[in-house]
PDB file of C-alpha atoms in Angstrom:
ATOM      1  CA  MET A 155      68.693 -16.518 -60.761  1.00  0.00           C
ATOM      2  CA  THR A 156      66.112 -18.992 -59.382  1.00  0.00           C
ATOM      3  CA  PRO A 157      62.533 -17.699 -58.789  1.00  0.00           C
ATOM      4  CA  GLU A 158      61.322 -17.650 -55.183  1.00  0.00           C
ATOM      5  CA  PRO A 159      59.425 -20.895 -54.429  1.00  0.00           C
ATOM      6  CA  GLU A 160      55.690 -20.379 -54.126  1.00  0.00           C
ATOM      7  CA  VAL A 161      54.638 -20.583 -50.482  1.00  0.00           C
ATOM      8  CA  GLU A 162      51.684 -22.935 -49.993  1.00  0.00           C
ATOM      9  CA  TYR A 163      48.845 -21.331 -48.214  1.00  0.00           C
ATOM     10  CA  ALA A 164      50.592 -17.998 -48.204  1.00  0.00           C
ATOM     11  CA  SER A 165      47.435 -16.288 -47.033  1.00  0.00           C
ATOM     12  CA  ILE A 166      47.640 -17.943 -43.678  1.00  0.00           C
ATOM     13  CA  THR A 167      49.924 -15.857 -41.571  1.00  0.00           C
ATOM     14  CA  ARG A 168      48.014 -15.810 -38.390  1.00  0.00           C
ATOM     15  CA  ILE A 169      46.037 -18.329 -36.441  1.00  0.00           C
ATOM     16  CA  ASP A 170      43.386 -17.306 -33.891  1.00  0.00           C
ATOM     17  CA  GLY A 171      42.351 -19.690 -31.105  1.00  0.00           C
ATOM     18  CA  LYS A 172      40.502 -19.666 -27.876  1.00  0.00           C
ATOM     19  CA  HIS A 173      42.643 -20.986 -25.003  1.00  0.00           C
ATOM     20  CA  TYR A 174      41.306 -23.038 -22.092  1.00  0.00           C
ATOM     21  CA  TYR A 175      43.403 -24.178 -19.143  1.00  0.00           C
ATOM     22  CA  ILE A 176      41.431 -26.657 -17.039  1.00  0.00           C
ATOM     23  CA  ASP A 177      42.949 -29.090 -14.554  1.00  0.00           C
ATOM     24  CA  GLY A 178      46.461 -28.842 -15.957  1.00  0.00           C
ATOM     25  CA  VAL A 179      45.334 -29.372 -19.604  1.00  0.00           C
ATOM     26  CA  HIS A 180      45.677 -26.686 -22.188  1.00  0.00           C
ATOM     27  CA  THR A 181      43.036 -26.860 -24.978  1.00  0.00           C
ATOM     28  CA  VAL A 182      43.087 -24.549 -27.969  1.00  0.00           C
ATOM     29  CA  VAL A 183      40.149 -24.495 -30.327  1.00  0.00           C
ATOM     30  CA  GLY A 184      39.560 -22.283 -33.407  1.00  0.00           C
ATOM     31  CA  GLU A 185      38.945 -22.028 -37.082  1.00  0.00           C
ATOM     32  CA  ILE A 186      41.268 -21.470 -40.009  1.00  0.00           C
ATOM     33  CA  PRO A 187      39.879 -20.257 -43.300  1.00  0.00           C
ATOM     34  CA  MET A 188      41.267 -22.693 -45.943  1.00  0.00           C
ATOM     35  CA  PRO A 189      41.333 -21.961 -49.699  1.00  0.00           C
ATOM     36  CA  THR A 190      39.080 -24.960 -50.621  1.00  0.00           C
ATOM     37  CA  PRO A 191      36.709 -27.391 -49.029  1.00  0.00           C
ATOM     38  CA  CYS A 192      39.123 -30.194 -49.958  1.00  0.00           C
ATOM     39  CA  ASP A 193      41.884 -28.815 -47.580  1.00  0.00           C
ATOM     40  CA  LEU A 194      41.520 -30.872 -44.452  1.00  0.00           C
ATOM     41  CA  LEU A 195      43.319 -29.460 -41.378  1.00  0.00           C
ATOM     42  CA  GLU A 196      45.538 -31.577 -39.155  1.00  0.00           C
ATOM     43  CA  ALA A 197      46.634 -30.091 -35.812  1.00  0.00           C
ATOM     44  CA  GLN A 198      48.837 -31.350 -32.967  1.00  0.00           C
ATOM     45  CA  MET A 199      50.319 -29.871 -29.735  1.00  0.00           C
ATOM     46  CA  ILE A 200      54.007 -30.391 -29.188  1.00  0.00           C
ATOM     47  CA  VAL A 201      55.153 -29.687 -25.637  1.00  0.00           C
ATOM     48  CA  ALA A 202      58.891 -29.176 -25.305  1.00  0.00           C
ATOM     49  CA  GLU A 203      60.461 -30.399 -21.981  1.00  0.00           C
ATOM     50  CA  SER A 204      61.540 -27.180 -20.503  1.00  0.00           C
ATOM     51  CA  TYR A 205      60.230 -24.976 -17.739  1.00  0.00           C
ATOM     52  CA  PRO A 206      58.194 -23.141 -18.378  1.00  0.00           C
ATOM     53  CA  GLU A 207      57.215 -25.522 -21.238  1.00  0.00           C
ATOM     54  CA  GLN A 208      57.287 -24.304 -24.738  1.00  0.00           C
ATOM     55  CA  ILE A 209      54.202 -25.379 -26.543  1.00  0.00           C
ATOM     56  CA  THR A 210      54.048 -25.558 -30.435  1.00  0.00           C
ATOM     57  CA  LEU A 211      50.699 -25.760 -32.251  1.00  0.00           C
ATOM     58  CA  ASN A 212      51.692 -27.534 -35.396  1.00  0.00           C
ATOM     59  CA  PHE A 213      49.243 -27.345 -38.316  1.00  0.00           C
ATOM     60  CA  ASP A 214      49.362 -29.234 -41.565  1.00  0.00           C
ATOM     61  CA  VAL A 215      47.045 -29.790 -44.496  1.00  0.00           C
ATOM     62  CA  ILE A 216      45.919 -32.846 -46.314  1.00  0.00           C
ATOM     63  CA  ASN A 217      44.491 -32.490 -49.763  1.00  0.00           C
ATOM     64  CA  ASN A 218      44.313 -35.538 -52.040  1.00  0.00           C
ATOM     65  CA  SER A 219      42.007 -34.047 -54.581  1.00  0.00           C
ATOM     66  CA  GLU A 220      42.971 -33.354 -58.147  1.00  0.00           C
ATOM     67  CA  PHE A 221      40.441 -30.533 -58.669  1.00  0.00           C
ATOM     68  CA  CYS A 222      38.530 -28.596 -56.107  1.00  0.00           C
ATOM     69  CA  ALA A 223      36.567 -25.518 -55.982  1.00  0.00           C
ATOM     70  CA  GLN A 224      38.378 -22.458 -54.955  1.00  0.00           C
ATOM     71  CA  GLN A 225      35.940 -21.523 -52.079  1.00  0.00           C
ATOM     72  CA  ILE A 226      37.205 -20.290 -48.670  1.00  0.00           C
ATOM     73  CA  THR A 227      36.047 -22.905 -46.279  1.00  0.00           C
ATOM     74  CA  PRO A 228      36.652 -22.643 -42.456  1.00  0.00           C
ATOM     75  CA  GLN A 229      38.295 -25.766 -40.900  1.00  0.00           C
ATOM     76  CA  ARG A 230      37.865 -26.140 -37.219  1.00  0.00           C
ATOM     77  CA  TYR A 231      40.536 -27.478 -34.930  1.00  0.00           C
ATOM     78  CA  LYS A 232      40.813 -28.687 -31.253  1.00  0.00           C
ATOM     79  CA  ILE A 233      44.018 -29.627 -29.724  1.00  0.00           C
ATOM     80  CA  GLU A 234      44.932 -30.607 -26.185  1.00  0.00           C
ATOM     81  CA  GLY A 235      48.150 -31.105 -24.139  1.00  0.00           C
ATOM     82  CA  THR A 236      49.316 -31.196 -20.521  1.00  0.00           C
ATOM     83  CA  ALA A 237      51.693 -28.427 -19.305  1.00  0.00           C
ATOM     84  CA  SER A 238      51.978 -25.920 -16.513  1.00  0.00           C
ATOM     85  CA  SER A 239      49.999 -22.606 -16.503  1.00  0.00           C
ATOM     86  CA  GLU A 240      53.225 -20.744 -17.240  1.00  0.00           C
ATOM     87  CA  ALA A 241      53.704 -22.538 -20.632  1.00  0.00           C
ATOM     88  CA  THR A 242      54.422 -20.266 -23.678  1.00  0.00           C
ATOM     89  CA  PHE A 243      52.849 -20.886 -27.096  1.00  0.00           C
ATOM     90  CA  SER A 244      53.902 -20.554 -30.725  1.00  0.00           C
ATOM     91  CA  ALA A 245      52.334 -21.833 -34.069  1.00  0.00           C
ATOM     92  CA  VAL A 246      53.795 -23.414 -37.100  1.00  0.00           C
ATOM     93  CA  PHE A 247      51.666 -23.870 -40.268  1.00  0.00           C
ATOM     94  CA  LYS A 248      53.055 -26.343 -42.944  1.00  0.00           C
ATOM     95  CA  GLY A 249      56.527 -25.833 -41.461  1.00  0.00           C
ATOM     96  CA  ARG A 250      56.686 -22.043 -41.151  1.00  0.00           C
ATOM     97  CA  GLN A 251      56.247 -19.906 -38.186  1.00  0.00           C
ATOM     98  CA  VAL A 252      52.987 -17.963 -38.067  1.00  0.00           C
ATOM     99  CA  GLU A 253      51.491 -15.461 -35.590  1.00  0.00           C
ATOM    100  CA  LEU A 254      49.418 -17.064 -32.873  1.00  0.00           C
ATOM    101  CA  ASN A 255      46.508 -14.985 -31.334  1.00  0.00           C
ATOM    102  CA  LEU A 256      45.254 -16.746 -28.242  1.00  0.00           C
ATOM    103  CA  ILE A 257      42.116 -15.459 -26.579  1.00  0.00           C
ATOM    104  CA  PRO A 258      41.592 -16.659 -22.931  1.00  0.00           C
ATOM    105  CA  ALA A 259      38.364 -18.377 -22.302  1.00  0.00           C
ATOM    106  CA  ALA A 260      35.975 -16.638 -19.900  1.00  0.00           C
ATOM    107  CA  GLU A 261      35.558 -18.124 -16.435  1.00  0.00           C
ATOM    108  CA  GLY A 262      33.304 -21.361 -16.610  1.00  0.00           C
ATOM    109  CA  GLU A 263      33.610 -21.563 -20.453  1.00  0.00           C
ATOM    110  CA  LEU A 264      34.321 -25.005 -21.745  1.00  0.00           C
ATOM    111  CA  PRO A 265      35.951 -26.076 -24.996  1.00  0.00           C
ATOM    112  CA  GLU A 266      32.764 -28.092 -25.782  1.00  0.00           C
ATOM    113  CA  ASP A 267      30.867 -24.905 -25.877  1.00  0.00           C
ATOM    114  CA  PHE A 268      33.151 -23.453 -28.530  1.00  0.00           C
ATOM    115  CA  GLU A 269      31.616 -21.073 -31.143  1.00  0.00           C
ATOM    116  CA  VAL A 270      33.670 -18.898 -33.374  1.00  0.00           C
ATOM    117  CA  PHE A 271      33.025 -15.256 -32.782  1.00  0.00           C
ATOM    118  CA  ILE A 272      36.371 -14.154 -34.111  1.00  0.00           C
ATOM    119  CA  LYS A 273      36.192 -11.855 -37.042  1.00  0.00           C
ATOM    120  CA  GLY A 274      39.248 -11.563 -39.182  1.00  0.00           C
TER     121      GLY A 274
END
């Protein structure tokens, strides 16, 4: 019997983000607590050609260090894409589906004003 492969970043099962929809552009900003300061977050938005569009927030990690302190370090992300207001969202982290918690931005709030007030 083969042992279960260890899941990288198994602690990341949910991604929180603030969602803005301004002039046809979806912007999602947030922070993900990474296990080390050497884990650099990459994020992209993939918009499937359907109606309503299905948007996948795809997250990956680059870490080229041999040794790094095990210290939880928040990594911020900001991703944008054009789609209709009816688009649906999902998230993938390093190839596996994770829960996505989108918080709608308040009227008049802009992505540039983003501060993280989300407590895990």
